[in-house]
Amino acid sequence: MGWFESLRRGLSKTRNRFLGSLESLFGAYDEVDDDFFDELEEILILADIGMETAVEITDRVREESRDRRLKKPAEVYEVLKEQIADMMRAEDPDIIEEGAMNVLLVIGVNGVGKTTTIGKMAAQFTSEGHKVLLAAADTFRAAAIDQLKIWADRSGVDIVAHQEGADPGAVVYDAAQAAKARKADILLCDTAGRLHNKKNLMDELGKINRILDRELPGAHKEVLLVVDSTTGQNAMQQAKLFAETAPITGIILTKLDGTAKGGVVISIASQLGIPVKYIGVGEGIDDLQRFDPEEFAEALFTQGAEE
């Protein structure tokens, strides 16, 4: 199965919830008018896209339809798809800089799939020919360390890990030394993502960043936040809170296959000003892929034969 088909199937719960209402709306009107756009806005809000994003999409579709002098629902349908893709588009340089040392700091609260995501990324980068090293710097959970060791074995990559409760900065320091010694080009760091105390989180990430800047000067660095899309607009709020605390450069959305609330991707991508870098639509290694807004919009609007 290709990636687009996996994405389309992974979005089936979101699509069925979203398209069912849209098809009823578009089938009820011979020509679009103000009532049509009011109903469209309501459908978008109920699809867990969020009030602010739903209003912006509706305004864009209304304005574009007016500029093109479109009146038929089928024509406006295509405009809706175009505008959703456009709102998710962002300035998005590649997550990996070729020919450089790359450091990826991954944060996120427990249960969002952070450690599994790191494991999948490690496996993918390795298959692409990169030399990857993992740093188990989420030392507050023994399960996180053990889980990352399993992924390291599965992916055939080295890992630097200390005991539960160890200083995360010490883990990152040792990992930086190991990355230089073993000539790794990607250092993937699992870090704690507690939100109960913003100052502690900021202090911890600040310490880690200072160590990395000192030990790996000039490295290309990304701070990636993993959020669980099944929580809908709560994922949006969580992303906002982390963005206030940490210099996030990208977001990874997991578990899109398990929710009808996948519309949250649109609000996160359009409202936060932080690019969505990866999305996950299943348990397999290949079910975590780089986010493409046009591809996502196409999959969201594309029914399959089995549907």
Short mmCIF file of N, CA, C and O in Angstrom, two decimals, residues 6-134:
data_model
loop_
_atom_site.label_atom_id
_atom_site.label_comp_id
_atom_site.label_asym_id
_atom_site.label_seq_id
_atom_site.Cartn_x
_atom_site.Cartn_y
_atom_site.Cartn_z
N SER A 6 -2.40 4.89 2.49
CA SER A 6 -2.34 4.78 3.95
C SER A 6 -2.89 6.05 4.61
O SER A 6 -3.62 5.98 5.61
N LEU A 7 -2.52 7.19 4.05
CA LEU A 7 -3.02 8.46 4.58
C LEU A 7 -4.53 8.56 4.42
O LEU A 7 -5.24 8.94 5.36
N ARG A 8 -5.03 8.20 3.24
CA ARG A 8 -6.47 8.27 3.00
C ARG A 8 -7.23 7.38 3.96
O ARG A 8 -8.24 7.77 4.56
N ARG A 9 -6.74 6.16 4.14
CA ARG A 9 -7.41 5.23 5.06
C ARG A 9 -7.27 5.70 6.51
O ARG A 9 -8.19 5.56 7.31
N GLY A 10 -6.11 6.25 6.82
CA GLY A 10 -5.89 6.74 8.18
C GLY A 10 -6.81 7.90 8.54
O GLY A 10 -7.14 8.10 9.71
N LEU A 11 -7.22 8.65 7.53
CA LEU A 11 -8.11 9.80 7.76
C LEU A 11 -9.58 9.42 7.62
O LEU A 11 -10.44 10.31 7.61
N SER A 12 -9.90 8.13 7.53
CA SER A 12 -11.27 7.73 7.22
C SER A 12 -12.28 8.22 8.26
O SER A 12 -13.37 8.66 7.90
N LYS A 13 -11.94 8.16 9.55
CA LYS A 13 -12.88 8.60 10.57
C LYS A 13 -13.14 10.10 10.47
O LYS A 13 -14.29 10.56 10.56
N THR A 14 -12.07 10.86 10.27
CA THR A 14 -12.22 12.31 10.10
C THR A 14 -12.99 12.61 8.83
O THR A 14 -13.90 13.45 8.81
N ARG A 15 -12.64 11.92 7.74
CA ARG A 15 -13.27 12.20 6.45
C ARG A 15 -14.77 11.87 6.49
O ARG A 15 -15.59 12.63 5.98
N ASN A 16 -15.12 10.73 7.08
CA ASN A 16 -16.53 10.34 7.11
C ASN A 16 -17.36 11.35 7.89
O ASN A 16 -18.50 11.67 7.52
N ARG A 17 -16.81 11.84 8.98
CA ARG A 17 -17.51 12.85 9.77
C ARG A 17 -17.62 14.17 9.00
O ARG A 17 -18.67 14.83 9.00
N PHE A 18 -16.55 14.52 8.33
CA PHE A 18 -16.44 15.80 7.64
C PHE A 18 -17.24 15.80 6.33
O PHE A 18 -18.09 16.67 6.08
N LEU A 19 -17.00 14.77 5.49
CA LEU A 19 -17.60 14.76 4.17
C LEU A 19 -19.10 14.50 4.20
O LEU A 19 -19.85 15.01 3.36
N GLY A 20 -19.55 13.71 5.18
CA GLY A 20 -20.98 13.44 5.26
C GLY A 20 -21.77 14.73 5.40
O GLY A 20 -22.77 14.95 4.70
N SER A 21 -21.31 15.60 6.28
CA SER A 21 -21.99 16.88 6.49
C SER A 21 -21.83 17.79 5.27
O SER A 21 -22.78 18.48 4.86
N LEU A 22 -20.64 17.78 4.68
CA LEU A 22 -20.40 18.63 3.50
C LEU A 22 -21.28 18.21 2.33
O LEU A 22 -21.86 19.06 1.62
N GLU A 23 -21.39 16.91 2.11
CA GLU A 23 -22.18 16.43 0.98
C GLU A 23 -23.65 16.80 1.15
O GLU A 23 -24.33 17.15 0.18
N SER A 24 -24.14 16.73 2.39
CA SER A 24 -25.53 17.14 2.65
C SER A 24 -25.71 18.62 2.34
O SER A 24 -26.71 19.03 1.74
N LEU A 25 -24.73 19.43 2.75
CA LEU A 25 -24.81 20.88 2.50
C LEU A 25 -24.77 21.18 1.02
O LEU A 25 -25.62 21.90 0.48
N PHE A 26 -23.77 20.63 0.32
CA PHE A 26 -23.61 20.96 -1.09
C PHE A 26 -24.74 20.40 -1.94
O PHE A 26 -25.06 20.94 -2.99
N GLY A 27 -25.37 19.32 -1.46
CA GLY A 27 -26.50 18.76 -2.20
C GLY A 27 -27.79 19.50 -1.97
O GLY A 27 -28.77 19.34 -2.73
N ALA A 28 -27.83 20.33 -0.94
CA ALA A 28 -29.07 21.03 -0.58
C ALA A 28 -29.24 22.36 -1.31
O ALA A 28 -30.31 22.97 -1.25
N TYR A 29 -28.19 22.81 -1.99
CA TYR A 29 -28.24 24.13 -2.64
C TYR A 29 -27.99 24.00 -4.14
O TYR A 29 -27.09 23.27 -4.57
N ASP A 30 -28.82 24.72 -4.92
CA ASP A 30 -28.56 24.82 -6.36
C ASP A 30 -27.54 25.91 -6.64
O ASP A 30 -26.73 25.81 -7.56
N GLU A 31 -27.59 26.98 -5.83
CA GLU A 31 -26.63 28.07 -5.92
C GLU A 31 -26.25 28.49 -4.51
O GLU A 31 -27.07 28.41 -3.59
N VAL A 32 -25.00 28.93 -4.34
CA VAL A 32 -24.54 29.31 -3.00
C VAL A 32 -25.02 30.72 -2.67
O VAL A 32 -25.13 31.58 -3.55
N ASP A 33 -25.30 30.93 -1.37
CA ASP A 33 -25.69 32.25 -0.89
C ASP A 33 -25.19 32.40 0.55
O ASP A 33 -24.41 31.56 1.04
N ASP A 34 -25.61 33.45 1.25
CA ASP A 34 -25.13 33.69 2.61
C ASP A 34 -25.50 32.56 3.55
O ASP A 34 -24.71 32.19 4.43
N ASP A 35 -26.68 31.99 3.39
CA ASP A 35 -27.10 30.87 4.24
C ASP A 35 -26.18 29.67 4.03
O ASP A 35 -25.83 28.96 4.99
N PHE A 36 -25.79 29.46 2.79
CA PHE A 36 -24.87 28.36 2.47
C PHE A 36 -23.56 28.52 3.24
O PHE A 36 -23.07 27.58 3.86
N PHE A 37 -23.00 29.72 3.20
CA PHE A 37 -21.71 29.94 3.86
C PHE A 37 -21.84 29.89 5.38
O PHE A 37 -20.92 29.45 6.06
N ASP A 38 -22.97 30.30 5.93
CA ASP A 38 -23.20 30.17 7.37
C ASP A 38 -23.20 28.70 7.78
O ASP A 38 -22.62 28.33 8.81
N GLU A 39 -23.85 27.87 6.98
CA GLU A 39 -23.90 26.44 7.28
C GLU A 39 -22.52 25.80 7.11
O GLU A 39 -22.13 24.91 7.87
N LEU A 40 -21.78 26.25 6.11
CA LEU A 40 -20.42 25.74 5.89
C LEU A 40 -19.56 26.02 7.12
O LEU A 40 -18.82 25.14 7.60
N GLU A 41 -19.63 27.23 7.63
CA GLU A 41 -18.86 27.60 8.81
C GLU A 41 -19.20 26.71 10.00
O GLU A 41 -18.31 26.25 10.73
N GLU A 42 -20.48 26.43 10.18
CA GLU A 42 -20.91 25.58 11.29
C GLU A 42 -20.37 24.16 11.15
O GLU A 42 -19.91 23.56 12.12
N ILE A 43 -20.39 23.63 9.93
CA ILE A 43 -19.86 22.29 9.68
C ILE A 43 -18.37 22.23 10.00
O ILE A 43 -17.88 21.27 10.61
N LEU A 44 -17.64 23.25 9.61
CA LEU A 44 -16.19 23.28 9.87
C LEU A 44 -15.91 23.33 11.37
O LEU A 44 -14.98 22.68 11.86
N ILE A 45 -16.69 24.09 12.10
CA ILE A 45 -16.52 24.16 13.56
C ILE A 45 -16.77 22.80 14.19
O ILE A 45 -15.99 22.33 15.03
N LEU A 46 -17.83 22.12 13.75
CA LEU A 46 -18.17 20.81 14.31
C LEU A 46 -17.16 19.74 13.92
O LEU A 46 -17.09 18.69 14.57
N ALA A 47 -16.37 19.99 12.86
CA ALA A 47 -15.34 19.04 12.43
C ALA A 47 -14.06 19.18 13.24
O ALA A 47 -13.02 18.64 12.87
N ASP A 48 -14.12 19.94 14.34
CA ASP A 48 -13.00 20.12 15.25
C ASP A 48 -11.86 20.91 14.60
O ASP A 48 -10.70 20.77 14.98
N ILE A 49 -12.23 21.74 13.66
CA ILE A 49 -11.24 22.62 13.05
C ILE A 49 -11.00 23.84 13.92
O ILE A 49 -9.94 24.46 13.86
N GLY A 50 -11.98 24.14 14.76
CA GLY A 50 -11.83 25.28 15.66
C GLY A 50 -12.52 26.52 15.11
O GLY A 50 -12.59 26.73 13.90
N MET A 51 -13.04 27.34 16.02
CA MET A 51 -13.82 28.52 15.63
C MET A 51 -13.02 29.47 14.74
O MET A 51 -13.46 29.87 13.66
N GLU A 52 -11.84 29.86 15.20
CA GLU A 52 -11.05 30.85 14.47
C GLU A 52 -10.70 30.38 13.07
O GLU A 52 -10.83 31.12 12.08
N THR A 53 -10.27 29.13 12.96
CA THR A 53 -9.88 28.58 11.66
C THR A 53 -11.09 28.40 10.76
O THR A 53 -11.03 28.67 9.56
N ALA A 54 -12.20 27.95 11.34
CA ALA A 54 -13.42 27.75 10.55
C ALA A 54 -13.91 29.06 9.95
O ALA A 54 -14.31 29.12 8.78
N VAL A 55 -13.87 30.13 10.73
CA VAL A 55 -14.29 31.44 10.25
C VAL A 55 -13.37 31.90 9.12
O VAL A 55 -13.82 32.42 8.08
N GLU A 56 -12.06 31.70 9.30
CA GLU A 56 -11.11 32.15 8.27
C GLU A 56 -11.29 31.37 6.97
O GLU A 56 -11.25 31.95 5.88
N ILE A 57 -11.48 30.05 7.08
CA ILE A 57 -11.69 29.25 5.86
C ILE A 57 -12.94 29.71 5.14
O ILE A 57 -12.94 29.91 3.91
N THR A 58 -14.02 29.89 5.88
CA THR A 58 -15.29 30.31 5.27
C THR A 58 -15.14 31.66 4.59
O THR A 58 -15.62 31.87 3.46
N ASP A 59 -14.49 32.61 5.26
CA ASP A 59 -14.28 33.93 4.67
C ASP A 59 -13.46 33.84 3.39
O ASP A 59 -13.75 34.52 2.40
N ARG A 60 -12.43 33.01 3.42
CA ARG A 60 -11.59 32.86 2.22
C ARG A 60 -12.38 32.27 1.06
O ARG A 60 -12.26 32.71 -0.09
N VAL A 61 -13.17 31.21 1.37
CA VAL A 61 -13.95 30.55 0.32
C VAL A 61 -15.00 31.51 -0.24
O VAL A 61 -15.21 31.58 -1.46
N ARG A 62 -15.65 32.26 0.64
CA ARG A 62 -16.66 33.23 0.19
C ARG A 62 -16.03 34.29 -0.73
O ARG A 62 -16.55 34.58 -1.81
N GLU A 63 -14.88 34.83 -0.30
CA GLU A 63 -14.23 35.87 -1.07
C GLU A 63 -13.71 35.36 -2.41
O GLU A 63 -13.87 36.01 -3.45
N GLU A 64 -13.10 34.18 -2.40
CA GLU A 64 -12.57 33.60 -3.64
C GLU A 64 -13.71 33.27 -4.60
O GLU A 64 -13.59 33.49 -5.81
N SER A 65 -14.80 32.75 -4.07
CA SER A 65 -15.95 32.42 -4.91
C SER A 65 -16.55 33.68 -5.52
O SER A 65 -16.96 33.69 -6.69
N ARG A 66 -16.59 34.74 -4.73
CA ARG A 66 -17.12 36.02 -5.24
C ARG A 66 -16.19 36.57 -6.33
O ARG A 66 -16.66 37.03 -7.38
N ASP A 67 -14.86 36.50 -6.09
CA ASP A 67 -13.91 37.02 -7.08
C ASP A 67 -14.01 36.26 -8.40
O ASP A 67 -13.86 36.84 -9.49
N ARG A 68 -14.24 34.96 -8.31
CA ARG A 68 -14.32 34.13 -9.52
C ARG A 68 -15.75 34.09 -10.09
O ARG A 68 -15.99 33.44 -11.10
N ARG A 69 -16.67 34.72 -9.36
CA ARG A 69 -18.09 34.72 -9.73
C ARG A 69 -18.64 33.30 -9.82
O ARG A 69 -19.35 32.94 -10.77
N LEU A 70 -18.30 32.50 -8.83
CA LEU A 70 -18.79 31.12 -8.78
C LEU A 70 -20.11 31.06 -8.02
O LEU A 70 -20.26 31.67 -6.97
N LYS A 71 -21.03 30.31 -8.54
CA LYS A 71 -22.33 30.16 -7.88
C LYS A 71 -22.71 28.70 -7.64
O LYS A 71 -23.50 28.38 -6.76
N LYS A 72 -22.15 27.80 -8.44
CA LYS A 72 -22.51 26.40 -8.33
C LYS A 72 -21.75 25.74 -7.18
O LYS A 72 -20.53 25.92 -7.04
N PRO A 73 -22.44 24.96 -6.35
CA PRO A 73 -21.78 24.29 -5.22
C PRO A 73 -20.57 23.46 -5.61
O PRO A 73 -19.56 23.45 -4.89
N ALA A 74 -20.63 22.77 -6.74
CA ALA A 74 -19.50 21.92 -7.16
C ALA A 74 -18.24 22.76 -7.38
O ALA A 74 -17.12 22.32 -7.07
N GLU A 75 -18.40 23.98 -7.90
CA GLU A 75 -17.26 24.86 -8.13
C GLU A 75 -16.70 25.35 -6.79
O GLU A 75 -15.47 25.43 -6.61
N VAL A 76 -17.58 25.68 -5.88
CA VAL A 76 -17.16 26.16 -4.56
C VAL A 76 -16.48 25.05 -3.76
O VAL A 76 -15.57 25.30 -2.97
N TYR A 77 -16.90 23.81 -3.99
CA TYR A 77 -16.30 22.65 -3.33
C TYR A 77 -14.80 22.59 -3.61
O TYR A 77 -13.99 22.35 -2.71
N GLU A 78 -14.43 22.81 -4.87
CA GLU A 78 -13.02 22.80 -5.24
C GLU A 78 -12.26 23.95 -4.58
O GLU A 78 -11.11 23.80 -4.17
N VAL A 79 -12.92 25.10 -4.47
CA VAL A 79 -12.30 26.24 -3.80
C VAL A 79 -12.05 25.92 -2.32
O VAL A 79 -11.00 26.28 -1.76
N LEU A 80 -12.99 25.25 -1.69
CA LEU A 80 -12.83 24.86 -0.28
C LEU A 80 -11.59 23.99 -0.11
O LEU A 80 -10.78 24.23 0.80
N LYS A 81 -11.43 23.01 -0.98
CA LYS A 81 -10.25 22.13 -0.90
C LYS A 81 -8.97 22.92 -1.11
O LYS A 81 -7.98 22.73 -0.38
N GLU A 82 -8.97 23.82 -2.07
CA GLU A 82 -7.79 24.66 -2.34
C GLU A 82 -7.42 25.51 -1.13
O GLU A 82 -6.23 25.63 -0.77
N GLN A 83 -8.42 26.12 -0.51
CA GLN A 83 -8.15 27.03 0.61
C GLN A 83 -7.67 26.28 1.85
O GLN A 83 -6.81 26.77 2.59
N ILE A 84 -8.19 25.10 2.08
CA ILE A 84 -7.73 24.30 3.22
C ILE A 84 -6.26 23.93 3.03
O ILE A 84 -5.44 24.05 3.95
N ALA A 85 -5.90 23.50 1.82
CA ALA A 85 -4.49 23.17 1.55
C ALA A 85 -3.61 24.40 1.71
O ALA A 85 -2.53 24.34 2.30
N ASP A 86 -4.08 25.54 1.20
CA ASP A 86 -3.29 26.78 1.26
C ASP A 86 -3.05 27.22 2.70
O ASP A 86 -1.96 27.69 3.05
N MET A 87 -4.06 27.07 3.57
CA MET A 87 -3.92 27.50 4.96
C MET A 87 -2.94 26.64 5.74
O MET A 87 -2.39 27.07 6.74
N MET A 88 -2.72 25.42 5.28
CA MET A 88 -1.79 24.52 5.98
C MET A 88 -0.37 24.66 5.47
O MET A 88 0.56 24.11 6.06
N ARG A 89 -0.20 25.41 4.37
CA ARG A 89 1.13 25.55 3.77
C ARG A 89 1.98 26.49 4.61
O ARG A 89 1.50 27.49 5.12
N ALA A 90 3.24 26.16 4.79
CA ALA A 90 4.14 27.00 5.60
C ALA A 90 5.54 26.95 5.03
O ALA A 90 5.91 26.03 4.29
N GLU A 91 6.31 27.96 5.37
CA GLU A 91 7.75 27.95 5.06
C GLU A 91 8.35 26.78 5.82
O GLU A 91 8.35 26.76 7.05
N ASP A 92 8.83 25.78 5.10
CA ASP A 92 9.18 24.54 5.77
C ASP A 92 10.46 23.93 5.20
O ASP A 92 10.42 23.03 4.38
N PRO A 93 11.61 24.45 5.63
CA PRO A 93 12.87 23.85 5.18
C PRO A 93 12.98 22.41 5.66
O PRO A 93 12.33 22.01 6.63
N ASP A 94 13.77 21.64 4.96
CA ASP A 94 13.90 20.22 5.30
C ASP A 94 14.34 20.05 6.74
O ASP A 94 15.15 20.83 7.26
N ILE A 95 13.80 19.04 7.39
CA ILE A 95 14.12 18.80 8.79
C ILE A 95 15.58 18.39 8.98
O ILE A 95 16.16 18.60 10.04
N ILE A 96 16.17 17.82 7.94
CA ILE A 96 17.57 17.38 7.98
C ILE A 96 18.40 18.21 7.00
O ILE A 96 18.03 18.38 5.85
N GLU A 97 19.51 18.73 7.49
CA GLU A 97 20.43 19.48 6.64
C GLU A 97 21.56 18.55 6.22
O GLU A 97 22.35 18.09 7.06
N GLU A 98 21.60 18.26 4.94
CA GLU A 98 22.61 17.33 4.43
C GLU A 98 24.01 17.90 4.61
O GLU A 98 24.23 19.10 4.44
N GLY A 99 24.94 17.04 4.95
CA GLY A 99 26.33 17.44 5.12
C GLY A 99 26.63 18.13 6.43
O GLY A 99 27.72 18.65 6.63
N ALA A 100 25.65 18.14 7.35
CA ALA A 100 25.84 18.80 8.65
C ALA A 100 25.46 17.85 9.77
O ALA A 100 24.80 16.83 9.55
N MET A 101 25.87 18.19 10.98
CA MET A 101 25.37 17.49 12.16
C MET A 101 23.97 18.01 12.45
O MET A 101 23.73 19.21 12.48
N ASN A 102 23.04 17.11 12.63
CA ASN A 102 21.65 17.47 12.90
C ASN A 102 21.26 17.00 14.30
O ASN A 102 21.47 15.83 14.65
N VAL A 103 20.68 17.90 15.07
CA VAL A 103 20.21 17.57 16.41
C VAL A 103 18.70 17.80 16.46
O VAL A 103 18.23 18.91 16.19
N LEU A 104 17.95 16.75 16.77
CA LEU A 104 16.50 16.84 16.86
C LEU A 104 16.09 16.60 18.31
O LEU A 104 16.24 15.49 18.83
N LEU A 105 15.60 17.65 18.97
CA LEU A 105 15.09 17.53 20.33
C LEU A 105 13.59 17.30 20.24
O LEU A 105 12.86 18.11 19.66
N VAL A 106 13.10 16.20 20.81
CA VAL A 106 11.69 15.85 20.71
C VAL A 106 11.06 15.94 22.09
O VAL A 106 11.53 15.32 23.04
N ILE A 107 9.98 16.75 22.19
CA ILE A 107 9.30 16.93 23.46
C ILE A 107 7.82 16.58 23.31
O ILE A 107 7.29 16.52 22.20
N GLY A 108 7.15 16.36 24.44
CA GLY A 108 5.73 16.03 24.42
C GLY A 108 5.35 15.33 25.70
O GLY A 108 6.17 14.65 26.32
N VAL A 109 4.11 15.50 26.13
CA VAL A 109 3.66 14.90 27.38
C VAL A 109 3.53 13.39 27.23
O VAL A 109 3.49 12.86 26.12
N ASN A 110 3.46 12.69 28.35
CA ASN A 110 3.32 11.24 28.33
C ASN A 110 2.05 10.83 27.59
O ASN A 110 1.00 11.45 27.75
N GLY A 111 2.17 9.77 26.81
CA GLY A 111 0.99 9.20 26.17
C GLY A 111 0.72 9.68 24.75
O GLY A 111 -0.20 9.17 24.10
N VAL A 112 1.49 10.65 24.26
CA VAL A 112 1.22 11.18 22.92
C VAL A 112 1.90 10.36 21.81
O VAL A 112 1.67 10.59 20.64
N GLY A 113 2.76 9.42 22.20
CA GLY A 113 3.47 8.61 21.23
C GLY A 113 4.85 9.15 20.90
O GLY A 113 5.42 8.85 19.85
N LYS A 114 5.42 9.90 21.84
CA LYS A 114 6.71 10.57 21.60
C LYS A 114 7.84 9.57 21.36
O LYS A 114 8.58 9.68 20.36
N THR A 115 8.00 8.62 22.25
CA THR A 115 9.12 7.68 22.14
C THR A 115 8.98 6.80 20.90
O THR A 115 9.96 6.54 20.19
N THR A 116 7.76 6.35 20.62
CA THR A 116 7.51 5.54 19.42
C THR A 116 7.82 6.34 18.16
O THR A 116 8.40 5.83 17.20
N THR A 117 7.43 7.62 18.17
CA THR A 117 7.71 8.49 17.02
C THR A 117 9.20 8.61 16.79
O THR A 117 9.67 8.55 15.64
N ILE A 118 9.97 8.79 17.86
CA ILE A 118 11.43 8.88 17.73
C ILE A 118 11.98 7.60 17.13
O ILE A 118 12.86 7.62 16.25
N GLY A 119 11.48 6.46 17.59
CA GLY A 119 11.93 5.18 17.06
C GLY A 119 11.66 5.05 15.57
O GLY A 119 12.51 4.58 14.80
N LYS A 120 10.47 5.46 15.15
CA LYS A 120 10.13 5.39 13.73
C LYS A 120 11.01 6.32 12.90
O LYS A 120 11.45 5.97 11.80
N MET A 121 11.25 7.52 13.43
CA MET A 121 12.12 8.46 12.71
C MET A 121 13.53 7.89 12.58
O MET A 121 14.15 8.00 11.51
N ALA A 122 14.02 7.28 13.64
CA ALA A 122 15.36 6.69 13.60
C ALA A 122 15.45 5.62 12.53
O ALA A 122 16.43 5.56 11.76
N ALA A 123 14.43 4.78 12.46
CA ALA A 123 14.42 3.71 11.46
C ALA A 123 14.38 4.28 10.05
O ALA A 123 15.08 3.80 9.15
N GLN A 124 13.57 5.31 9.85
CA GLN A 124 13.47 5.91 8.51
C GLN A 124 14.76 6.60 8.10
O GLN A 124 15.23 6.44 6.97
N PHE A 125 15.34 7.37 9.02
CA PHE A 125 16.60 8.05 8.70
C PHE A 125 17.70 7.04 8.37
O PHE A 125 18.51 7.26 7.47
N THR A 126 17.74 5.95 9.13
CA THR A 126 18.75 4.91 8.89
C THR A 126 18.56 4.29 7.51
O THR A 126 19.54 4.06 6.78
N SER A 127 17.30 4.04 7.13
CA SER A 127 17.02 3.44 5.82
C SER A 127 17.41 4.38 4.69
O SER A 127 17.64 3.94 3.56
N GLU A 128 17.48 5.70 5.00
CA GLU A 128 17.87 6.69 3.99
C GLU A 128 19.38 6.88 3.93
O GLU A 128 19.87 7.73 3.18
N GLY A 129 20.12 6.12 4.76
CA GLY A 129 21.57 6.18 4.70
C GLY A 129 22.22 7.07 5.74
O GLY A 129 23.44 7.27 5.72
N HIS A 130 21.45 7.59 6.69
CA HIS A 130 22.01 8.43 7.74
C HIS A 130 22.54 7.57 8.89
O HIS A 130 22.05 6.46 9.13
N LYS A 131 23.53 8.10 9.58
CA LYS A 131 24.03 7.45 10.79
C LYS A 131 23.38 8.14 11.99
O LYS A 131 23.64 9.33 12.24
N VAL A 132 22.54 7.41 12.68
CA VAL A 132 21.69 7.98 13.73
C VAL A 132 22.14 7.52 15.11
O VAL A 132 22.53 6.36 15.29
N LEU A 133 22.07 8.44 16.06
CA LEU A 133 22.33 8.11 17.46
C LEU A 133 21.16 8.62 18.29
O LEU A 133 20.69 9.74 18.10
N LEU A 134 20.68 7.78 19.21
CA LEU A 134 19.58 8.15 20.09
C LEU A 134 20.11 8.55 21.46
O LEU A 134 21.06 7.93 21.97
#
